[in-house]
Amino acid sequence: MSANYKAELVGVFGQPIAENPTGVMQEAGFAAAGLNWRYISFEVPPENLGSAMSALSALGMRGINLTIPHKVAVLQYLDDLSPAAKAIGAVNTVCIEEGRKTGENTDGKGFLRGVRKDAGMNPAGKLVTVLGAGGAARAIAAELLMAGVADLLVVNRTPDRGQSMVTDLREATGGPIRFLPWKGTYRVPAGRHLFVNATSIGLYPDVKAAPDIDLSEASPDMLVADAVFNPPETRLLAMARAGGLPTLDGLSMLVYQGVIAFELWTGQTPDEGVMKAALRNSLGVS
Ligand code: NDP
């Protein structure tokens, strides 16, 4: 067998990028699968995104992740979009095959895989509430609609942002989505199956913050999920657990969005346990 010292390259473009833990998880997955692939984190300011995207082709790279602030701006440099990326209007993963760059969004898909695998819930037919109307909320809501939820209520502080998310996703998916402005304490009514915090409330360093919601009337089996992964134990999840409700942390979404990107790039199924352990280790979570 002749030697092959040329690694396949993927990575992430973002700014800031130094604290992004995705590379640790991907490299652990590549090593466990015996793949000679490397994942490199690049600090790319907005004005350099176009040349960075051209460099991908020049260097023969296999794909790239996009994080803040590039998830929307990257659309102009792509040849194709997946249906989910089109509906969401943002891309976090690009695959390059035969010179063509295809944009996908694995954030919402990662969330859904966690709901199914880690929380054991099938979202089809469920009544769901999503708090927030930013990029994470859009990705999560789009996938929930495509998975056949029966009702998706978006609750957001800024009405214009919430309303335009609902209008866009209704048009893109035809799904049952509606909007409620968030004023004062939001009381979650009985009968809902899944509640998702897709705001940044509770994110480090503001770890003592929790969304102003009241869970006292929620059904006892309502799953409370948080997109915030730093810290994984948010105050919202602690509140939910204190009330006896099942919970799903943001690390689940983070791991599975990476697992799905791995699958798209390599065509192989990674060892999820290895990727999850590497991520938890890098974040200092036991
Ligand atoms: P955006 O900035 O796009 O959206 C932020 C959302 O949070 C908006 O809906 C905003 O409401 C709301 N919000 C922020 N602060 C408050 C507040 N004090 N009161 C009420 N609402 C508030 O962020 P993203 O959607 O990109 O990210 C949201 C969270 O999801 C972050 O914590 C991020 O780390 C996490 N995330 C996790 C991922 C994972 O894999 N686990 C992947 C991607 C994101 P308004 O419109 O009123 O401003």
Short mmCIF file of C-alpha atoms and ligand atoms in Angstrom, two decimals:
data_model
loop_
_atom_site.label_atom_id
_atom_site.label_comp_id
_atom_site.label_asym_id
_atom_site.label_seq_id
_atom_site.Cartn_x
_atom_site.Cartn_y
_atom_site.Cartn_z
CA MET A 1 0.00 0.00 0.00
CA SER A 2 1.42 3.42 -0.92
CA ALA A 3 1.56 6.09 1.77
CA ASN A 4 -0.93 8.96 1.80
CA TYR A 5 0.16 11.84 3.99
CA LYS A 6 -2.46 14.29 2.72
CA ALA A 7 -5.14 15.00 5.29
CA GLU A 8 -8.65 16.02 4.29
CA LEU A 9 -9.47 19.46 5.69
CA VAL A 10 -12.60 20.95 7.26
CA GLY A 11 -13.00 23.64 9.92
CA VAL A 12 -14.93 26.66 11.07
CA PHE A 13 -15.01 30.37 10.16
CA GLY A 14 -16.09 32.78 12.88
CA GLN A 15 -15.19 35.82 14.93
CA PRO A 16 -14.44 35.35 17.79
CA ILE A 17 -13.39 31.75 17.33
CA ALA A 18 -10.80 30.87 20.01
CA GLU A 19 -13.37 29.54 22.48
CA ASN A 20 -15.38 27.49 19.96
CA PRO A 21 -15.14 23.85 21.16
CA THR A 22 -16.38 22.13 17.98
CA GLY A 23 -12.89 21.25 16.70
CA VAL A 24 -12.07 19.17 19.77
CA MET A 25 -15.20 17.11 19.24
CA GLN A 26 -14.68 16.65 15.47
CA GLU A 27 -11.02 15.72 15.78
CA ALA A 28 -11.89 13.13 18.45
CA GLY A 29 -14.49 11.71 16.05
CA PHE A 30 -12.00 11.57 13.14
CA ALA A 31 -9.35 9.86 15.28
CA ALA A 32 -11.84 7.28 16.60
CA ALA A 33 -12.94 6.50 13.02
CA GLY A 34 -9.31 6.20 11.84
CA LEU A 35 -9.84 9.07 9.37
CA ASN A 36 -6.95 11.28 8.30
CA TRP A 37 -9.06 14.42 8.56
CA ARG A 38 -8.29 17.71 10.36
CA TYR A 39 -10.63 20.41 11.71
CA ILE A 40 -9.14 23.92 11.93
CA SER A 41 -10.67 26.99 13.59
CA PHE A 42 -10.13 30.18 11.54
CA GLU A 43 -10.67 33.70 12.87
CA VAL A 44 -12.39 35.37 9.88
CA PRO A 45 -13.65 38.97 10.13
CA PRO A 46 -16.79 39.79 8.09
CA GLU A 47 -14.87 41.69 5.37
CA ASN A 48 -12.76 38.57 4.66
CA LEU A 49 -15.57 36.02 4.38
CA GLY A 50 -15.65 36.15 0.56
CA SER A 51 -11.92 35.49 0.18
CA ALA A 52 -12.04 32.83 2.90
CA MET A 53 -14.82 31.03 0.99
CA SER A 54 -12.73 31.19 -2.22
CA ALA A 55 -9.76 29.79 -0.32
CA LEU A 56 -11.79 26.68 0.53
CA SER A 57 -11.87 25.76 -3.16
CA ALA A 58 -8.25 26.77 -3.76
CA LEU A 59 -7.07 24.52 -0.93
CA GLY A 60 -9.33 21.61 -1.85
CA MET A 61 -11.05 21.66 1.53
CA ARG A 62 -14.03 19.32 2.02
CA GLY A 63 -16.26 21.68 3.96
CA ILE A 64 -16.61 24.34 6.62
CA ASN A 65 -18.75 25.30 9.59
CA LEU A 66 -19.94 28.88 9.95
CA THR A 67 -20.58 30.56 13.26
CA ILE A 68 -21.21 34.12 14.45
CA PRO A 69 -21.25 36.44 12.45
CA HIS A 70 -21.25 34.48 9.16
CA LYS A 71 -24.32 32.20 9.15
CA VAL A 72 -26.45 34.51 6.96
CA ALA A 73 -23.70 36.38 5.06
CA VAL A 74 -22.32 33.08 3.69
CA LEU A 75 -25.46 32.47 1.58
CA GLN A 76 -24.14 34.67 -1.26
CA TYR A 77 -21.08 32.41 -1.72
CA LEU A 78 -22.97 29.10 -2.07
CA ASP A 79 -24.12 27.16 -5.14
CA ASP A 80 -26.97 25.23 -3.48
CA LEU A 81 -28.98 25.23 -0.27
CA SER A 82 -30.70 22.33 1.50
CA PRO A 83 -34.46 22.74 2.07
CA ALA A 84 -33.84 23.37 5.80
CA ALA A 85 -31.15 26.00 5.15
CA LYS A 86 -33.50 27.69 2.66
CA ALA A 87 -36.37 27.73 5.19
CA ILE A 88 -34.17 28.98 8.04
CA GLY A 89 -32.27 31.51 5.89
CA ALA A 90 -28.96 30.61 7.55
CA VAL A 91 -26.19 28.03 7.07
CA ASN A 92 -23.83 26.51 9.64
CA THR A 93 -22.31 23.73 7.50
CA VAL A 94 -21.01 23.78 3.93
CA CYS A 95 -20.13 20.63 1.97
CA ILE A 96 -17.89 20.90 -1.10
CA GLU A 97 -18.24 18.25 -3.76
CA GLU A 98 -16.79 18.53 -7.27
CA GLY A 99 -16.27 22.24 -6.68
CA ARG A 100 -19.90 22.94 -5.72
CA LYS A 101 -20.62 24.43 -2.30
CA THR A 102 -23.86 23.30 -0.68
CA GLY A 103 -25.19 24.97 2.47
CA GLU A 104 -26.96 23.03 5.22
CA ASN A 105 -28.10 23.97 8.69
CA THR A 106 -27.47 21.21 11.24
CA ASP A 107 -28.44 23.22 14.36
CA GLY A 108 -32.15 22.37 14.27
CA LYS A 109 -31.47 18.83 13.04
CA GLY A 110 -29.06 18.39 15.96
CA PHE A 111 -31.70 19.63 18.37
CA LEU A 112 -34.26 17.19 16.98
CA ARG A 113 -31.88 14.26 17.12
CA GLY A 114 -31.31 15.05 20.80
CA VAL A 115 -35.06 15.22 21.46
CA ARG A 116 -35.47 11.79 19.85
CA LYS A 117 -32.36 10.02 21.13
CA ASP A 118 -31.57 11.65 24.48
CA ALA A 119 -35.12 12.53 25.62
CA GLY A 120 -36.97 9.71 23.82
CA MET A 121 -39.63 12.00 22.36
CA ASN A 122 -41.06 11.82 18.83
CA PRO A 123 -41.98 15.43 17.95
CA ALA A 124 -44.69 14.46 15.40
CA GLY A 125 -48.12 15.62 16.59
CA LYS A 126 -46.73 17.45 19.64
CA LEU A 127 -47.68 20.89 21.00
CA VAL A 128 -44.47 22.93 21.23
CA THR A 129 -43.49 26.36 22.59
CA VAL A 130 -40.27 28.03 21.44
CA LEU A 131 -38.96 31.03 23.34
CA GLY A 132 -36.90 33.34 21.10
CA ALA A 133 -36.76 34.34 17.44
CA GLY A 134 -33.04 34.48 16.63
CA GLY A 135 -30.96 32.06 14.57
CA ALA A 136 -31.20 29.13 16.98
CA ALA A 137 -34.98 29.55 17.35
CA ARG A 138 -35.46 29.65 13.57
CA ALA A 139 -33.39 26.50 13.05
CA ILE A 140 -35.17 24.59 15.82
CA ALA A 141 -38.64 25.75 14.75
CA ALA A 142 -38.07 24.93 11.06
CA GLU A 143 -37.05 21.34 11.85
CA LEU A 144 -39.92 20.88 14.34
CA LEU A 145 -42.39 22.00 11.66
CA MET A 146 -40.82 19.69 9.08
CA ALA A 147 -41.06 16.85 11.66
CA GLY A 148 -44.83 17.36 11.87
CA VAL A 149 -45.53 19.06 15.20
CA ALA A 150 -49.25 19.86 15.66
CA ASP A 151 -48.74 23.39 17.00
CA LEU A 152 -45.69 25.62 17.31
CA LEU A 153 -46.07 28.76 19.42
CA VAL A 154 -43.23 31.28 19.16
CA VAL A 155 -42.91 33.61 22.16
CA ASN A 156 -40.50 36.54 21.77
CA ARG A 157 -39.73 39.86 23.44
CA THR A 158 -39.42 41.87 20.23
CA PRO A 159 -42.73 41.44 18.36
CA ASP A 160 -41.43 42.37 14.88
CA ARG A 161 -38.70 39.73 15.05
CA GLY A 162 -41.10 37.05 16.30
CA GLN A 163 -43.73 37.92 13.70
CA SER A 164 -41.30 37.87 10.80
CA MET A 165 -39.92 34.49 11.92
CA VAL A 166 -43.46 33.10 11.97
CA THR A 167 -44.33 34.58 8.56
CA ASP A 168 -41.10 33.25 6.98
CA LEU A 169 -41.41 29.73 8.40
CA ARG A 170 -45.12 29.44 7.63
CA GLU A 171 -44.37 30.38 4.03
CA ALA A 172 -41.39 28.02 3.81
CA THR A 173 -42.93 24.96 5.49
CA GLY A 174 -46.72 25.49 5.46
CA GLY A 175 -46.64 24.31 9.10
CA PRO A 176 -48.84 25.30 12.08
CA ILE A 177 -46.79 28.17 13.57
CA ARG A 178 -48.11 31.22 15.44
CA PHE A 179 -46.72 34.10 17.49
CA LEU A 180 -47.32 35.55 20.95
CA PRO A 181 -45.49 38.67 22.16
CA TRP A 182 -43.65 38.10 25.48
CA LYS A 183 -44.71 40.67 28.07
CA GLY A 184 -44.08 40.19 31.80
CA THR A 185 -44.18 36.64 33.14
CA TYR A 186 -45.17 34.03 30.55
CA ARG A 187 -47.20 31.23 32.14
CA VAL A 188 -46.81 27.95 30.25
CA PRO A 189 -50.28 26.38 30.10
CA ALA A 190 -51.06 22.72 30.77
CA GLY A 191 -51.19 20.42 27.76
CA ARG A 192 -47.93 21.45 26.04
CA HIS A 193 -45.44 18.63 25.32
CA LEU A 194 -42.19 20.51 24.71
CA PHE A 195 -40.84 23.90 25.81
CA VAL A 196 -37.58 25.20 24.29
CA ASN A 197 -35.50 28.15 25.46
CA ALA A 198 -33.83 29.36 22.26
CA THR A 199 -32.92 32.78 23.70
CA SER A 200 -29.45 33.53 25.05
CA ILE A 201 -30.83 34.07 28.58
CA GLY A 202 -28.66 32.15 31.06
CA LEU A 203 -25.60 32.10 28.79
CA TYR A 204 -22.19 32.58 30.46
CA PRO A 205 -21.31 34.94 32.13
CA ASP A 206 -24.93 35.79 32.99
CA VAL A 207 -25.47 32.33 34.49
CA LYS A 208 -27.89 33.43 37.21
CA ALA A 209 -30.43 34.69 34.67
CA ALA A 210 -33.52 32.64 33.80
CA PRO A 211 -36.36 33.46 31.39
CA ASP A 212 -39.31 35.10 33.14
CA ILE A 213 -41.65 32.14 32.79
CA ASP A 214 -43.95 30.28 35.19
CA LEU A 215 -43.92 26.49 34.91
CA SER A 216 -46.35 25.81 37.77
CA GLU A 217 -49.25 24.87 35.47
CA ALA A 218 -47.20 22.88 32.93
CA SER A 219 -48.10 19.22 32.39
CA PRO A 220 -45.82 16.99 34.51
CA ASP A 221 -44.33 15.26 31.45
CA MET A 222 -43.56 18.45 29.47
CA LEU A 223 -39.95 18.31 28.27
CA VAL A 224 -38.00 21.51 29.00
CA ALA A 225 -35.06 21.96 26.61
CA ASP A 226 -32.40 24.68 26.59
CA ALA A 227 -30.28 25.71 23.59
CA VAL A 228 -27.80 27.39 25.95
CA PHE A 229 -24.89 24.97 26.46
CA ASN A 230 -22.52 27.12 28.49
CA PRO A 231 -23.23 26.30 31.25
CA PRO A 232 -25.10 23.06 30.47
CA GLU A 233 -26.87 23.31 33.84
CA THR A 234 -28.85 26.52 33.28
CA ARG A 235 -31.09 28.03 35.90
CA LEU A 236 -34.07 27.29 33.66
CA LEU A 237 -33.25 23.57 33.65
CA ALA A 238 -32.69 23.59 37.42
CA MET A 239 -36.11 25.27 37.86
CA ALA A 240 -37.75 22.68 35.62
CA ARG A 241 -36.14 19.77 37.44
CA ALA A 242 -37.14 21.23 40.81
CA GLY A 243 -40.73 21.13 39.51
CA GLY A 244 -40.30 17.47 38.50
CA LEU A 245 -40.19 18.12 34.73
CA PRO A 246 -37.89 16.20 32.34
CA THR A 247 -35.07 18.28 30.80
CA LEU A 248 -32.66 18.30 27.84
CA ASP A 249 -29.51 20.45 27.91
CA GLY A 250 -27.87 22.45 25.12
CA LEU A 251 -24.88 20.10 24.93
CA SER A 252 -27.15 17.53 23.32
CA MET A 253 -27.92 19.92 20.43
CA LEU A 254 -24.27 20.94 20.17
CA VAL A 255 -23.02 17.35 19.96
CA TYR A 256 -25.61 16.22 17.40
CA GLN A 257 -25.20 19.26 15.13
CA GLY A 258 -21.52 18.24 14.99
CA VAL A 259 -22.34 14.57 14.49
CA ILE A 260 -24.57 15.46 11.53
CA ALA A 261 -21.86 17.70 10.00
CA PHE A 262 -19.40 14.78 10.39
CA GLU A 263 -21.85 12.49 8.58
CA LEU A 264 -22.36 15.01 5.75
CA TRP A 265 -18.64 15.57 5.21
CA THR A 266 -17.29 12.03 5.56
CA GLY A 267 -20.29 9.87 4.66
CA GLN A 268 -19.55 7.86 7.81
CA THR A 269 -21.30 7.47 11.15
CA PRO A 270 -19.07 8.75 13.96
CA ASP A 271 -18.75 7.40 17.48
CA GLU A 272 -21.13 9.82 19.20
CA GLY A 273 -19.94 8.80 22.67
CA VAL A 274 -16.35 9.76 21.82
CA MET A 275 -17.45 13.13 20.40
CA LYS A 276 -19.67 13.86 23.40
CA ALA A 277 -16.95 12.92 25.90
CA ALA A 278 -14.37 15.12 24.10
CA LEU A 279 -16.77 18.07 24.17
CA ARG A 280 -17.68 17.62 27.83
CA ASN A 281 -14.00 17.30 28.69
CA SER A 282 -13.06 20.47 26.78
CA LEU A 283 -15.84 22.40 28.52
CA GLY A 284 -14.83 21.03 31.91
CA VAL A 285 -18.20 19.31 32.43
CA SER A 286 -18.15 15.98 34.26
P1 NDP B 1 -29.66 35.58 18.51
O1 NDP B 1 -28.88 36.76 18.98
O2 NDP B 1 -29.88 35.38 17.05
O3 NDP B 1 -31.13 35.60 19.23
C1 NDP B 1 -31.24 35.84 20.59
C2 NDP B 1 -32.69 35.63 21.05
O4 NDP B 1 -32.70 35.75 22.49
C3 NDP B 1 -33.68 36.65 20.53
O5 NDP B 1 -34.95 36.04 20.36
C4 NDP B 1 -33.74 37.67 21.68
O6 NDP B 1 -34.97 38.36 21.76
C5 NDP B 1 -33.63 36.75 22.87
N1 NDP B 1 -33.14 37.42 24.07
C6 NDP B 1 -31.84 37.70 24.39
N2 NDP B 1 -31.78 38.30 25.59
C7 NDP B 1 -33.07 38.41 26.03
C8 NDP B 1 -33.65 38.95 27.22
N3 NDP B 1 -32.90 39.49 28.19
N4 NDP B 1 -34.99 38.90 27.34
C9 NDP B 1 -35.76 38.35 26.38
N5 NDP B 1 -35.26 37.82 25.23
C10 NDP B 1 -33.93 37.87 25.06
O7 NDP B 1 -28.94 34.31 19.14
P2 NDP B 1 -28.94 32.79 18.62
O8 NDP B 1 -30.33 32.45 18.20
O9 NDP B 1 -27.83 32.60 17.66
O10 NDP B 1 -28.54 32.00 19.95
C11 NDP B 1 -29.44 31.86 21.04
C12 NDP B 1 -28.83 30.90 22.05
O11 NDP B 1 -28.74 29.59 21.48
C13 NDP B 1 -27.40 31.28 22.48
O12 NDP B 1 -27.28 31.07 23.87
C14 NDP B 1 -26.51 30.30 21.74
O13 NDP B 1 -25.34 29.99 22.45
C15 NDP B 1 -27.44 29.08 21.69
N6 NDP B 1 -27.10 28.16 20.59
C16 NDP B 1 -26.86 26.86 20.93
C17 NDP B 1 -26.54 25.95 19.97
C18 NDP B 1 -26.30 24.54 20.40
O14 NDP B 1 -25.81 23.76 19.58
N7 NDP B 1 -26.64 24.16 21.63
C19 NDP B 1 -26.44 26.31 18.54
C20 NDP B 1 -26.75 27.71 18.28
C21 NDP B 1 -27.05 28.60 19.29
P3 NDP B 1 -35.24 39.74 20.92
O15 NDP B 1 -35.61 39.30 19.53
O16 NDP B 1 -36.35 40.37 21.68
O17 NDP B 1 -33.94 40.51 20.97
#
